CSV table of C-alpha atoms and ligand atoms in Angstrom, one decimal:
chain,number,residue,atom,x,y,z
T,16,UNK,CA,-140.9,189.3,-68.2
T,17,UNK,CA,-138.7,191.0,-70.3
T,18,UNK,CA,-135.0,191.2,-68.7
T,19,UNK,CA,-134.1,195.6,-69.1
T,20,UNK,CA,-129.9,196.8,-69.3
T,21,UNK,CA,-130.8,198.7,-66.4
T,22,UNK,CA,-130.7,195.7,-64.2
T,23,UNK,CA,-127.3,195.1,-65.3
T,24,UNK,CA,-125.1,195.8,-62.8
T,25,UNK,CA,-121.4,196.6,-64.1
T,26,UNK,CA,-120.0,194.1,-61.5
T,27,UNK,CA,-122.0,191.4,-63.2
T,28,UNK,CA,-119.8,191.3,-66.7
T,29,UNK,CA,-118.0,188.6,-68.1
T,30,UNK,CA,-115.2,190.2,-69.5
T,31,UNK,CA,-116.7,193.2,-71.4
T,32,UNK,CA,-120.0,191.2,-72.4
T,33,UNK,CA,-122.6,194.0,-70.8
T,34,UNK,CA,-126.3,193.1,-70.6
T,35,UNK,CA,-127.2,196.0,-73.1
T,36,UNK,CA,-131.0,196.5,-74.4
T,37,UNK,CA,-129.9,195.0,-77.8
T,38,UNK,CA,-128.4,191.9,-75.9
T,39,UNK,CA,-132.0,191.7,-73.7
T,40,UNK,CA,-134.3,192.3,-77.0
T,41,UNK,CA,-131.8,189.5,-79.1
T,42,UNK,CA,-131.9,186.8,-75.9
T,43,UNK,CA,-135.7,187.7,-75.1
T,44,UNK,CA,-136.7,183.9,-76.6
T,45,UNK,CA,-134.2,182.2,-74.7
T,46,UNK,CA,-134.8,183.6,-71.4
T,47,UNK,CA,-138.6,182.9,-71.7
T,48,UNK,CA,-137.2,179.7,-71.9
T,49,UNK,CA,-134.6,179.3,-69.1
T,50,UNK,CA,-136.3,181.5,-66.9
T,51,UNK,CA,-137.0,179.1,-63.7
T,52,UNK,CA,-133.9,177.2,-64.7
T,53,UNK,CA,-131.4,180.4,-64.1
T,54,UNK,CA,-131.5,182.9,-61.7
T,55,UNK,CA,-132.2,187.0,-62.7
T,56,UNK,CA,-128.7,187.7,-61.4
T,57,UNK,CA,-128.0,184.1,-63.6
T,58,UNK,CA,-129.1,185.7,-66.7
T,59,UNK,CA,-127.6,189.1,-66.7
T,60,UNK,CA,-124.4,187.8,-66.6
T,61,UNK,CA,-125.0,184.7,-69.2
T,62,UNK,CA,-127.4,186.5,-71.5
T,63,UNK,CA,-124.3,188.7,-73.1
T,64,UNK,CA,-122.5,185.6,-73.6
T,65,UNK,CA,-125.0,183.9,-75.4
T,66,UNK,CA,-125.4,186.9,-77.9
T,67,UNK,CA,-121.8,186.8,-78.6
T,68,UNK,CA,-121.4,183.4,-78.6
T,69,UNK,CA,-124.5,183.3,-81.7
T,70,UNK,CA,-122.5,186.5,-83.6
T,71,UNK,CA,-119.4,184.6,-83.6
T,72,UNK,CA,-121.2,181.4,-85.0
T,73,UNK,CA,-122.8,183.3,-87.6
T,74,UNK,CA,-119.7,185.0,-88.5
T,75,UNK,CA,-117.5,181.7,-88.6
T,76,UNK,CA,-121.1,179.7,-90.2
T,77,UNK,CA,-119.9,177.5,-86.9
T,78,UNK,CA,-122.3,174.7,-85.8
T,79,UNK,CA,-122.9,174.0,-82.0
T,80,UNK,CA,-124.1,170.4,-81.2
T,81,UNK,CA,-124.9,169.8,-77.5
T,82,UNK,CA,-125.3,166.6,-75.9
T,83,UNK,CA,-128.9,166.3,-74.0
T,84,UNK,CA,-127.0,166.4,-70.8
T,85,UNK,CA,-125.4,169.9,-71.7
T,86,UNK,CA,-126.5,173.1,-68.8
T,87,UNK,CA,-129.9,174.6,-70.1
T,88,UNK,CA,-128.0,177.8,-70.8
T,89,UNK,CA,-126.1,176.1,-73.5
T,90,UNK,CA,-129.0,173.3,-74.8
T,91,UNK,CA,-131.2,176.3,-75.2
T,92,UNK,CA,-129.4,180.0,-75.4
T,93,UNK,CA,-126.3,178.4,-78.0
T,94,UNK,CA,-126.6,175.0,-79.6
T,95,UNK,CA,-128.0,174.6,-83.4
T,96,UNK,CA,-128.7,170.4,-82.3
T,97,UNK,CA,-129.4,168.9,-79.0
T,98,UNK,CA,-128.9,165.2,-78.9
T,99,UNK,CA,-127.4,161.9,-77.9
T,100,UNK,CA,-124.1,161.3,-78.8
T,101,UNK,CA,-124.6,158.9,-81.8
T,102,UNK,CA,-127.5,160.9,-83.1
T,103,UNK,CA,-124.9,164.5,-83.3
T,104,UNK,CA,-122.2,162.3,-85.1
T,105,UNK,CA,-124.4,160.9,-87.5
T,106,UNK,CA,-125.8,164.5,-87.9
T,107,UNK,CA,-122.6,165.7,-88.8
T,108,UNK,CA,-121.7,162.7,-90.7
T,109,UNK,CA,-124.4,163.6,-93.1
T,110,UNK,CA,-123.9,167.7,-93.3
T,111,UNK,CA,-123.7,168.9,-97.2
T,112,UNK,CA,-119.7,169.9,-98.0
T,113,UNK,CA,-119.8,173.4,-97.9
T,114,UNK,CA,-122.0,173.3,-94.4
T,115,UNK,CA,-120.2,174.3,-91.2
T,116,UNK,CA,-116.5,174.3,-91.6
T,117,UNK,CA,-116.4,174.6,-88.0
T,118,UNK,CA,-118.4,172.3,-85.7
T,119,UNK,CA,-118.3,172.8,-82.1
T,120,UNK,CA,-119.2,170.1,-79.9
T,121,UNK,CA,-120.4,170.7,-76.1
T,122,UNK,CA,-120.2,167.1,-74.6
T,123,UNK,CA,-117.3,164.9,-73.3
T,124,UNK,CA,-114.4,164.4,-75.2
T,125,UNK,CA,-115.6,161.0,-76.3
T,126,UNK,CA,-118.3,162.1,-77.9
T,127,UNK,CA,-116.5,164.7,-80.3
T,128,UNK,CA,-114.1,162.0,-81.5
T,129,UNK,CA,-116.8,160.1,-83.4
T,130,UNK,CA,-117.7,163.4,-85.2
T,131,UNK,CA,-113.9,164.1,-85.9
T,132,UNK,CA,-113.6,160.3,-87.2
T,133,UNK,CA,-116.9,160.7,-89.6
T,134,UNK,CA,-116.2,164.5,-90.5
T,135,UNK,CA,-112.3,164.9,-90.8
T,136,UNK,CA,-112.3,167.1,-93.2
T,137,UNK,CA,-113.9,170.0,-90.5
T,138,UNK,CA,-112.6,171.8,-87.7
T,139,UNK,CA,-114.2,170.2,-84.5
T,140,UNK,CA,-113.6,171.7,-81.2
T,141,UNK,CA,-114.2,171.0,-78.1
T,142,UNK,CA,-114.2,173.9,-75.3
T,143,UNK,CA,-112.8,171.9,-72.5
T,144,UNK,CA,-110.1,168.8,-73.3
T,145,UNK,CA,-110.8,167.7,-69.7
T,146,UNK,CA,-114.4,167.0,-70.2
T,147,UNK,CA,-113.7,163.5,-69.9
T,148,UNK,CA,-115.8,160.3,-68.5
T,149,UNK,CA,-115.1,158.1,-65.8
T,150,UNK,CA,-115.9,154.8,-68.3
T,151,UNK,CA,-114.5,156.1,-71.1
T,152,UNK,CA,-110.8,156.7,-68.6
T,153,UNK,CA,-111.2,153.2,-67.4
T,154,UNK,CA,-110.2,150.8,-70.6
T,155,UNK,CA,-107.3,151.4,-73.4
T,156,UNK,CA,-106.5,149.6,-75.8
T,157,UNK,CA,-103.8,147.7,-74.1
T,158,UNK,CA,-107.1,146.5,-71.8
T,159,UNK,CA,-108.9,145.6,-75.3
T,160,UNK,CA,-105.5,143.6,-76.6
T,161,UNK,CA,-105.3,141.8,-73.4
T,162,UNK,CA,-109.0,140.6,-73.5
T,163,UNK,CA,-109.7,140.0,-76.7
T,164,UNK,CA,-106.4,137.6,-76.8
T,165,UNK,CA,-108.6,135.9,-74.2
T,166,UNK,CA,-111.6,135.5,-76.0
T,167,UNK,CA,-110.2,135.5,-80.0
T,168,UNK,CA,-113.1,134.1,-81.3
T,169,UNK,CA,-116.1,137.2,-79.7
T,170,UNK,CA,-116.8,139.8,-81.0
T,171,UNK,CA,-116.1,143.2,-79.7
T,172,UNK,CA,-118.8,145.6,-78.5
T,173,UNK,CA,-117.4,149.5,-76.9
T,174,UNK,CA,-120.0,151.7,-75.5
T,175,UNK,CA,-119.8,154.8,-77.6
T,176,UNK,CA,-118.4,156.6,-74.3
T,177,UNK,CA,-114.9,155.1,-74.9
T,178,UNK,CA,-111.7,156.7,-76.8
T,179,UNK,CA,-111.5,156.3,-80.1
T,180,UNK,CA,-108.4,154.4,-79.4
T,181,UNK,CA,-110.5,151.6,-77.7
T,182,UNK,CA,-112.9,152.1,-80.5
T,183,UNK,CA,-110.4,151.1,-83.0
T,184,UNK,CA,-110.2,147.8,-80.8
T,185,UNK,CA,-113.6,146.9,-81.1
T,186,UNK,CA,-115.8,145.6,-84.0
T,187,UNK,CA,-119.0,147.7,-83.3
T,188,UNK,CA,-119.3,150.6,-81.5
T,189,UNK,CA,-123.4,151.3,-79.6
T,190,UNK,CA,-125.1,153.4,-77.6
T,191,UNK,CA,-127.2,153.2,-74.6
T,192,UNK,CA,-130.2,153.3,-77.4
T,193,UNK,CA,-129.2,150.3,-79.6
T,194,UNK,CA,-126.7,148.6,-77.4
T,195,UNK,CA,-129.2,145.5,-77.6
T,196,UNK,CA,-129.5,145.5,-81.6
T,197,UNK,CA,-125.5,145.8,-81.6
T,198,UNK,CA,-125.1,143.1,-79.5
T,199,UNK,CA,-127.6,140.9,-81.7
T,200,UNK,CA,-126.0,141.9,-85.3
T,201,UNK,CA,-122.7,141.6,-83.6
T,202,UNK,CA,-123.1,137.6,-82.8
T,203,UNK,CA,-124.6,136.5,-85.6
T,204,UNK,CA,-121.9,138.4,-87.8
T,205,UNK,CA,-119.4,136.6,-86.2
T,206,UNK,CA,-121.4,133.5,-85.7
T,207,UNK,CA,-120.6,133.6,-81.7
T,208,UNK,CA,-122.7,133.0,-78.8
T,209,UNK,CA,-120.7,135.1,-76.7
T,210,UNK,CA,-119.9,139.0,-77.4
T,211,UNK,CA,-117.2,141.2,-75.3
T,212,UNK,CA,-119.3,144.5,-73.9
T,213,UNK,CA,-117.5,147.5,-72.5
T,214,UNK,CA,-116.5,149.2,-70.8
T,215,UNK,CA,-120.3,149.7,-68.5
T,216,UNK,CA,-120.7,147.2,-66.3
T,217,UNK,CA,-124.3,148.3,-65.4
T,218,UNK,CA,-125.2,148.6,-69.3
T,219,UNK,CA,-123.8,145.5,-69.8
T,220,UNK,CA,-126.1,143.8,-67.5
T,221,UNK,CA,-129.1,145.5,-68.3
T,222,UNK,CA,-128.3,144.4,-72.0
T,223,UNK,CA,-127.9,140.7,-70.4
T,224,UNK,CA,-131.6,140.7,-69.2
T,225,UNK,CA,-133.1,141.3,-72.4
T,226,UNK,CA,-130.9,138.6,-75.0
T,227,UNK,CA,-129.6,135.7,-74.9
T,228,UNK,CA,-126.2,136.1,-76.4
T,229,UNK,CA,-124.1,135.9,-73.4
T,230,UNK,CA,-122.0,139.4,-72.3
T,231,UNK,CA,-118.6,139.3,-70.9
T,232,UNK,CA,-118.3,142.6,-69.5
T,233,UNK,CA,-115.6,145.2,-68.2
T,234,UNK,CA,-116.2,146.2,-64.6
T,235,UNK,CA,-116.4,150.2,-64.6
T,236,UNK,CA,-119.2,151.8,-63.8
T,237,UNK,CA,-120.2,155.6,-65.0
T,238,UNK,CA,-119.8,157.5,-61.1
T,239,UNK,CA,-123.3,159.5,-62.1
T,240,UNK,CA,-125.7,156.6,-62.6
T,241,UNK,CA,-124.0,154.0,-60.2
T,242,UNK,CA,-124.9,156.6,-57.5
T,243,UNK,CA,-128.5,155.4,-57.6
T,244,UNK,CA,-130.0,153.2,-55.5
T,245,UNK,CA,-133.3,150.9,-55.7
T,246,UNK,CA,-134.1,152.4,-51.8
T,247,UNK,CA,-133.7,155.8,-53.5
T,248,UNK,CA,-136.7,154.8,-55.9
T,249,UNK,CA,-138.9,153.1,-53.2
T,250,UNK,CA,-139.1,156.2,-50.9
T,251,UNK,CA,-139.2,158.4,-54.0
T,252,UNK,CA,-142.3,156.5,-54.8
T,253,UNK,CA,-143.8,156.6,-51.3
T,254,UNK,CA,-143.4,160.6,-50.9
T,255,UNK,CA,-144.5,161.2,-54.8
T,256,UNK,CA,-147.5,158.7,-55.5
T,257,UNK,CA,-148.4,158.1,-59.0
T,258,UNK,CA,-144.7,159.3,-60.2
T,259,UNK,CA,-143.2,157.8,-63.3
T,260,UNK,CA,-139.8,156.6,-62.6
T,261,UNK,CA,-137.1,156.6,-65.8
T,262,UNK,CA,-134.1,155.4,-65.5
T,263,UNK,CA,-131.1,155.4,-67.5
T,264,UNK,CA,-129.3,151.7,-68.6
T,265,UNK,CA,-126.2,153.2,-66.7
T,266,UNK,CA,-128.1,152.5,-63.2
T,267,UNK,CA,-127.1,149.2,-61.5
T,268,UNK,CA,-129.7,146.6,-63.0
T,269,UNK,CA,-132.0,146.8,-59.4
T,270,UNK,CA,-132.8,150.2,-59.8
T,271,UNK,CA,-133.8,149.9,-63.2
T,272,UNK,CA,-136.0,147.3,-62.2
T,273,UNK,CA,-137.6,149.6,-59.9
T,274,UNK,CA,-138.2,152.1,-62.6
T,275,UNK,CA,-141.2,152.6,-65.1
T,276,UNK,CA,-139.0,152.6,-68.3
T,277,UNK,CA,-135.4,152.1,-69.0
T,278,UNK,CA,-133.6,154.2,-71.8
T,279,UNK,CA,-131.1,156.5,-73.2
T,280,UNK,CA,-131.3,159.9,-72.8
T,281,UNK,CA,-133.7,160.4,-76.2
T,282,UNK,CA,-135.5,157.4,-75.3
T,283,UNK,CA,-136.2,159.1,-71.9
T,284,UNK,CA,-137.0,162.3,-73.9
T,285,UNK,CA,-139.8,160.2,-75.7
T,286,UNK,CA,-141.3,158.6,-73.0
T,287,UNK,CA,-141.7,162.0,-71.0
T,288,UNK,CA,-143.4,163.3,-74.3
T,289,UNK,CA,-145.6,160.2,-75.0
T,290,UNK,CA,-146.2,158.0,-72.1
T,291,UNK,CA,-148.8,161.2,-70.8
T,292,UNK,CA,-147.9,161.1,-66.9
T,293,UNK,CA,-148.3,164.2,-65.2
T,294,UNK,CA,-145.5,163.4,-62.4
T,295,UNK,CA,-141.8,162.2,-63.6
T,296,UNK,CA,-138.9,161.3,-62.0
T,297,UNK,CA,-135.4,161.2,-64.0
T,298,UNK,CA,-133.0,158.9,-62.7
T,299,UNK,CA,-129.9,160.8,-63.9
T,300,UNK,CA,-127.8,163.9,-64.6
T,301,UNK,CA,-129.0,166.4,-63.5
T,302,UNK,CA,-128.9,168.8,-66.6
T,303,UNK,CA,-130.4,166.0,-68.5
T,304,UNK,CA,-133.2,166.5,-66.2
T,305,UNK,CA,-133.6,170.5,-66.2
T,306,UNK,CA,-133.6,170.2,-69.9
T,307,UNK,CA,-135.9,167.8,-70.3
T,308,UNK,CA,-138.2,170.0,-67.3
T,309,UNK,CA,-138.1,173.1,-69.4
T,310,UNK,CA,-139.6,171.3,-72.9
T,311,UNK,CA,-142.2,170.3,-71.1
T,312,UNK,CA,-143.7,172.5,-68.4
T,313,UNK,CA,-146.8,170.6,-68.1
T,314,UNK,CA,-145.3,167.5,-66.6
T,315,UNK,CA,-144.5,168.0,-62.8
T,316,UNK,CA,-140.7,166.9,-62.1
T,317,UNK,CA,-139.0,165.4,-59.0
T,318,UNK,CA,-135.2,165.7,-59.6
T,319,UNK,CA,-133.1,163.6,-57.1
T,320,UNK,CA,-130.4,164.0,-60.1
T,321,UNK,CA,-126.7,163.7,-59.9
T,322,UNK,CA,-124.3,165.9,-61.1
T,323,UNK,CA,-122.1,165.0,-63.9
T,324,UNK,CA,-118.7,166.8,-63.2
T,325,UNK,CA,-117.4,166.2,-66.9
T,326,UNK,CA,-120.5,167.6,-68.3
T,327,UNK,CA,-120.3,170.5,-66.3
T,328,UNK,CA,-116.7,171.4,-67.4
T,329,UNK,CA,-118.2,172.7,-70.9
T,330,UNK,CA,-119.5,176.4,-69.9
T,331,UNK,CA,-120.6,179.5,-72.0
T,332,UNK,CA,-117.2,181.3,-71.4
T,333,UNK,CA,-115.4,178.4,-72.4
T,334,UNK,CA,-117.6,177.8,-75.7
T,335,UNK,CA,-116.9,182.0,-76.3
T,336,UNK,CA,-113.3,181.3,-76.4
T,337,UNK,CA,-113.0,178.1,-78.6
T,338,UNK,CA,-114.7,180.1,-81.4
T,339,UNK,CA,-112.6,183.5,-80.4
T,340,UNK,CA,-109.5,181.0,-80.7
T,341,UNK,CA,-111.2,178.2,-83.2
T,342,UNK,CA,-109.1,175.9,-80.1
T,343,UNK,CA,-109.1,173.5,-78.9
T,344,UNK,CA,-109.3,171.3,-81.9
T,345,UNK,CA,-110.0,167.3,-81.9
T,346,UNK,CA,-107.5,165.5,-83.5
T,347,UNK,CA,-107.8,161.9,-84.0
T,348,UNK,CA,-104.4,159.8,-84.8
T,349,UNK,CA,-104.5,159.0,-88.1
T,350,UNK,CA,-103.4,155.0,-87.6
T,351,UNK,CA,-106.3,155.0,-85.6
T,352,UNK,CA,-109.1,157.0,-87.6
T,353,UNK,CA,-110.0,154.1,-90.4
T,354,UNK,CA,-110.4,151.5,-87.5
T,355,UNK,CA,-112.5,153.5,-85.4
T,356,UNK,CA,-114.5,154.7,-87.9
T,357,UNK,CA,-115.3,151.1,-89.2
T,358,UNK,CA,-116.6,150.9,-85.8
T,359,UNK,CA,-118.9,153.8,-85.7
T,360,UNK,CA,-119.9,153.2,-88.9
T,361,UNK,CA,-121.1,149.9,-88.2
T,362,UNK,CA,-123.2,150.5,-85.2
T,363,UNK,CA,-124.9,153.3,-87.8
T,364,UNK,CA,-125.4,150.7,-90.3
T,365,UNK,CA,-128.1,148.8,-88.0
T,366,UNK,CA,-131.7,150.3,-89.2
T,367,UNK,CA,-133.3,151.4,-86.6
T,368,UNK,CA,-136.8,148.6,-85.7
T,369,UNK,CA,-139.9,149.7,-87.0
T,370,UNK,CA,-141.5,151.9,-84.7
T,371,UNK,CA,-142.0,148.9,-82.4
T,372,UNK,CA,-141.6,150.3,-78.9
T,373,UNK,CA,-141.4,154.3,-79.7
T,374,UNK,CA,-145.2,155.0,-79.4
T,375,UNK,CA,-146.3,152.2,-77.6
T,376,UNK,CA,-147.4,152.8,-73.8
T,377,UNK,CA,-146.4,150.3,-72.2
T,378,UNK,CA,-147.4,149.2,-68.5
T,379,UNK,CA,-145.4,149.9,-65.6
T,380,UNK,CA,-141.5,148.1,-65.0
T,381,UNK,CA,-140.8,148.1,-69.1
T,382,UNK,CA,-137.9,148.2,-70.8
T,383,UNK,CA,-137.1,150.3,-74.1
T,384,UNK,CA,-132.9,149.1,-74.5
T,385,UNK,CA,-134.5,148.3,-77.9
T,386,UNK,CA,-134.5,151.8,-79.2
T,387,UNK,CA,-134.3,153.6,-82.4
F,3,LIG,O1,-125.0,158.0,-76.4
F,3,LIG,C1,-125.1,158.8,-75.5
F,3,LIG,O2,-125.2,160.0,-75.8
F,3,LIG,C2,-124.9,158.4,-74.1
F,3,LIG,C3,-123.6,158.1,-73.6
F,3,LIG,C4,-126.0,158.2,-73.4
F,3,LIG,C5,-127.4,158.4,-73.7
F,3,LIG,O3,-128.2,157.7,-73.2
F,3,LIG,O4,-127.7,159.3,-74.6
């Protein structure tokens, strides 16, 4: 279907953003790709935003990176990259000198620090400074002082989804992908049997099950995935036969052991391309979920998803007026840049394994914490 201005009613305008023919004709693509995901009266009004949101990006050779969670509208319809957190810093970590002065990043606040820390020398900003996180609001780096005086001779190992003061703390930084490798280089670096993990409880036990370094762990839990529950899964199961459960290491440890495959977001994103089930359940945010729905419209989805309130915070209207007002910016203290960065930079230093779980499909009730 092709979306006509004379749908458009005047009443439907974001400031004085009109669904025009041009603005139908430029956004055709991405509506072929939300429709289903958006409503008509949806579109008119976000449509407009999207085509001023590209001008301006072309006009200030901005960048948009999105995390996976991000709305559809903004995944698809504005961002240049869509991906996890550590795979969007290390993306902008490795952008040639005279590439994007600007970068914006559509995620939580956590997640544009790391590409402040590895790209200093660029303007990143952030549409919302209250897209925050439950975990990453839950430890500071009094918290880290007072446990690692407590445990001198661990090392420290911070979920990415922490400040970057906490991550100036801590002697590797992971993600949900590699949180398993971290752990592993982590002890034998430091020649402990023991590592500190925070600040996600549920990761941290999910981690637990597959090493034998022993975790001592924080005791926050991230209020999207914790919501979950292994009863949710069963009668999911019983109503949906044949469904293939995924379920993100942020889920208490029982419901992942309910599910068909445990990963990050991209891991998830693999599995959904290569495991070949025709029914899928995503046991997480909801826009995770939507996004993943609309790349691949073969595969029948259930979504009992949660919402993700800090996700949600970063809109079109609010990525139109950070590059209108190149605000708000991401600053990083400087004491603390060199100290985090060591730690990001770490956690990028561990290669990736070789291709030893991405293509394999595995039987029901596996695990993937081991990923790229
Ligand atoms: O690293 C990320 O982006 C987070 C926090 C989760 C994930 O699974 O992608």
């Amino acid at each position: 279907m092709t979306r006509g201005a004379r749908g458009a009613a005047p009443l439907l305008m974001y400031r004085d953003h009109r669904f025009t023919d041009e603005v139908a004709r430029a956004t055709q693509p991405v509506w072929e790709r939300l429709h289903g995901l958006l409503t008509d009266v949806d579109w008119l009004l976000k449509a407009p935003i999207i085509h001023r949101i590209i001008q301006l990006k072309q006009e200030t050779r901005t960048l948009i990176l999105a995390h996976n969670s991000q709305l559809p509208e903004i995944a698809y319809g504005v961002a240049d990259k869509v991906r996890d957190s550590r795979q969007l810093a290390q993306y902008a970590a490795a952008l040639d000198k005279d590439d994007a002065p600007v970068i914006v990043m559509c995620g939580v606040h956590f997640m544009a620090e790391p590409v402040k820390v590895l790209a200093p020398e660029r303007t990143v900003l952030i549409p919302d400074v209250a897209a925050s996180w439950s975990l990453a609001e839950s430890i500071t780096g009094a918290d880290m002082r007072l446990l690692k005086q407590h445990y001198p001779a661990a090392p420290v190992v911070s979920y990415v989804n922490t400040s970057a003061e906490v991550k100036a703390e801590s002697d590797y930084c992971c993600t949900s992908s590699n949180a398993v490798r971290v752990v592993e280089a982590a002890a034998k670096e430091f020649g402990s049997p023991r590592v500190l993990f925070e600040p996600d409880r549920n990761l941290a036990a999910n981690v637990a099950k597959e090493t034998s370094i022993e975790i001592i762990a924080w005791h926050v839990t991230c209020m999207v995935h914790d919501r979950f529950t292994p009863e949710l899964i069963c009668e999911l199961r019983a109503h949906v036969p044949g469904v293939r459960v995924l379920a993100h290491p942020e889920c208490p440890p029982e419901v992942c052991a309910e599910a068909d495959f445990t990963g990050s977001t991209s891991g998830m994103i693999r599995d959904v391309q290569t495991s070949g089930a025709a029914k899928m359940v995503m046991v997480t945010e909801c826009s995770m979920a939507d996004n993943v729905a609309a790349e691949n419209p073969g595969v029948d989805f259930v979504r009992p998803c949660v919402l993700c309130p800090h996700m949600q915070r970063i809109t079109l209207p609010k990525i139109l007026t950070a590059l209108e007002t190149l605000s708000p910016q991401v600053e990083v203290d400087e004491n603390i840049v060199h100290a985090a960065r060591r730690a990001v930079e770490r956690m990028l230093a561990i290669s990736p394994p070789r291709s030893r779980h991405h293509h394999a499909i595995t039987p029901a009730r596996s695990s993937r914490l081991r990923e790229a």
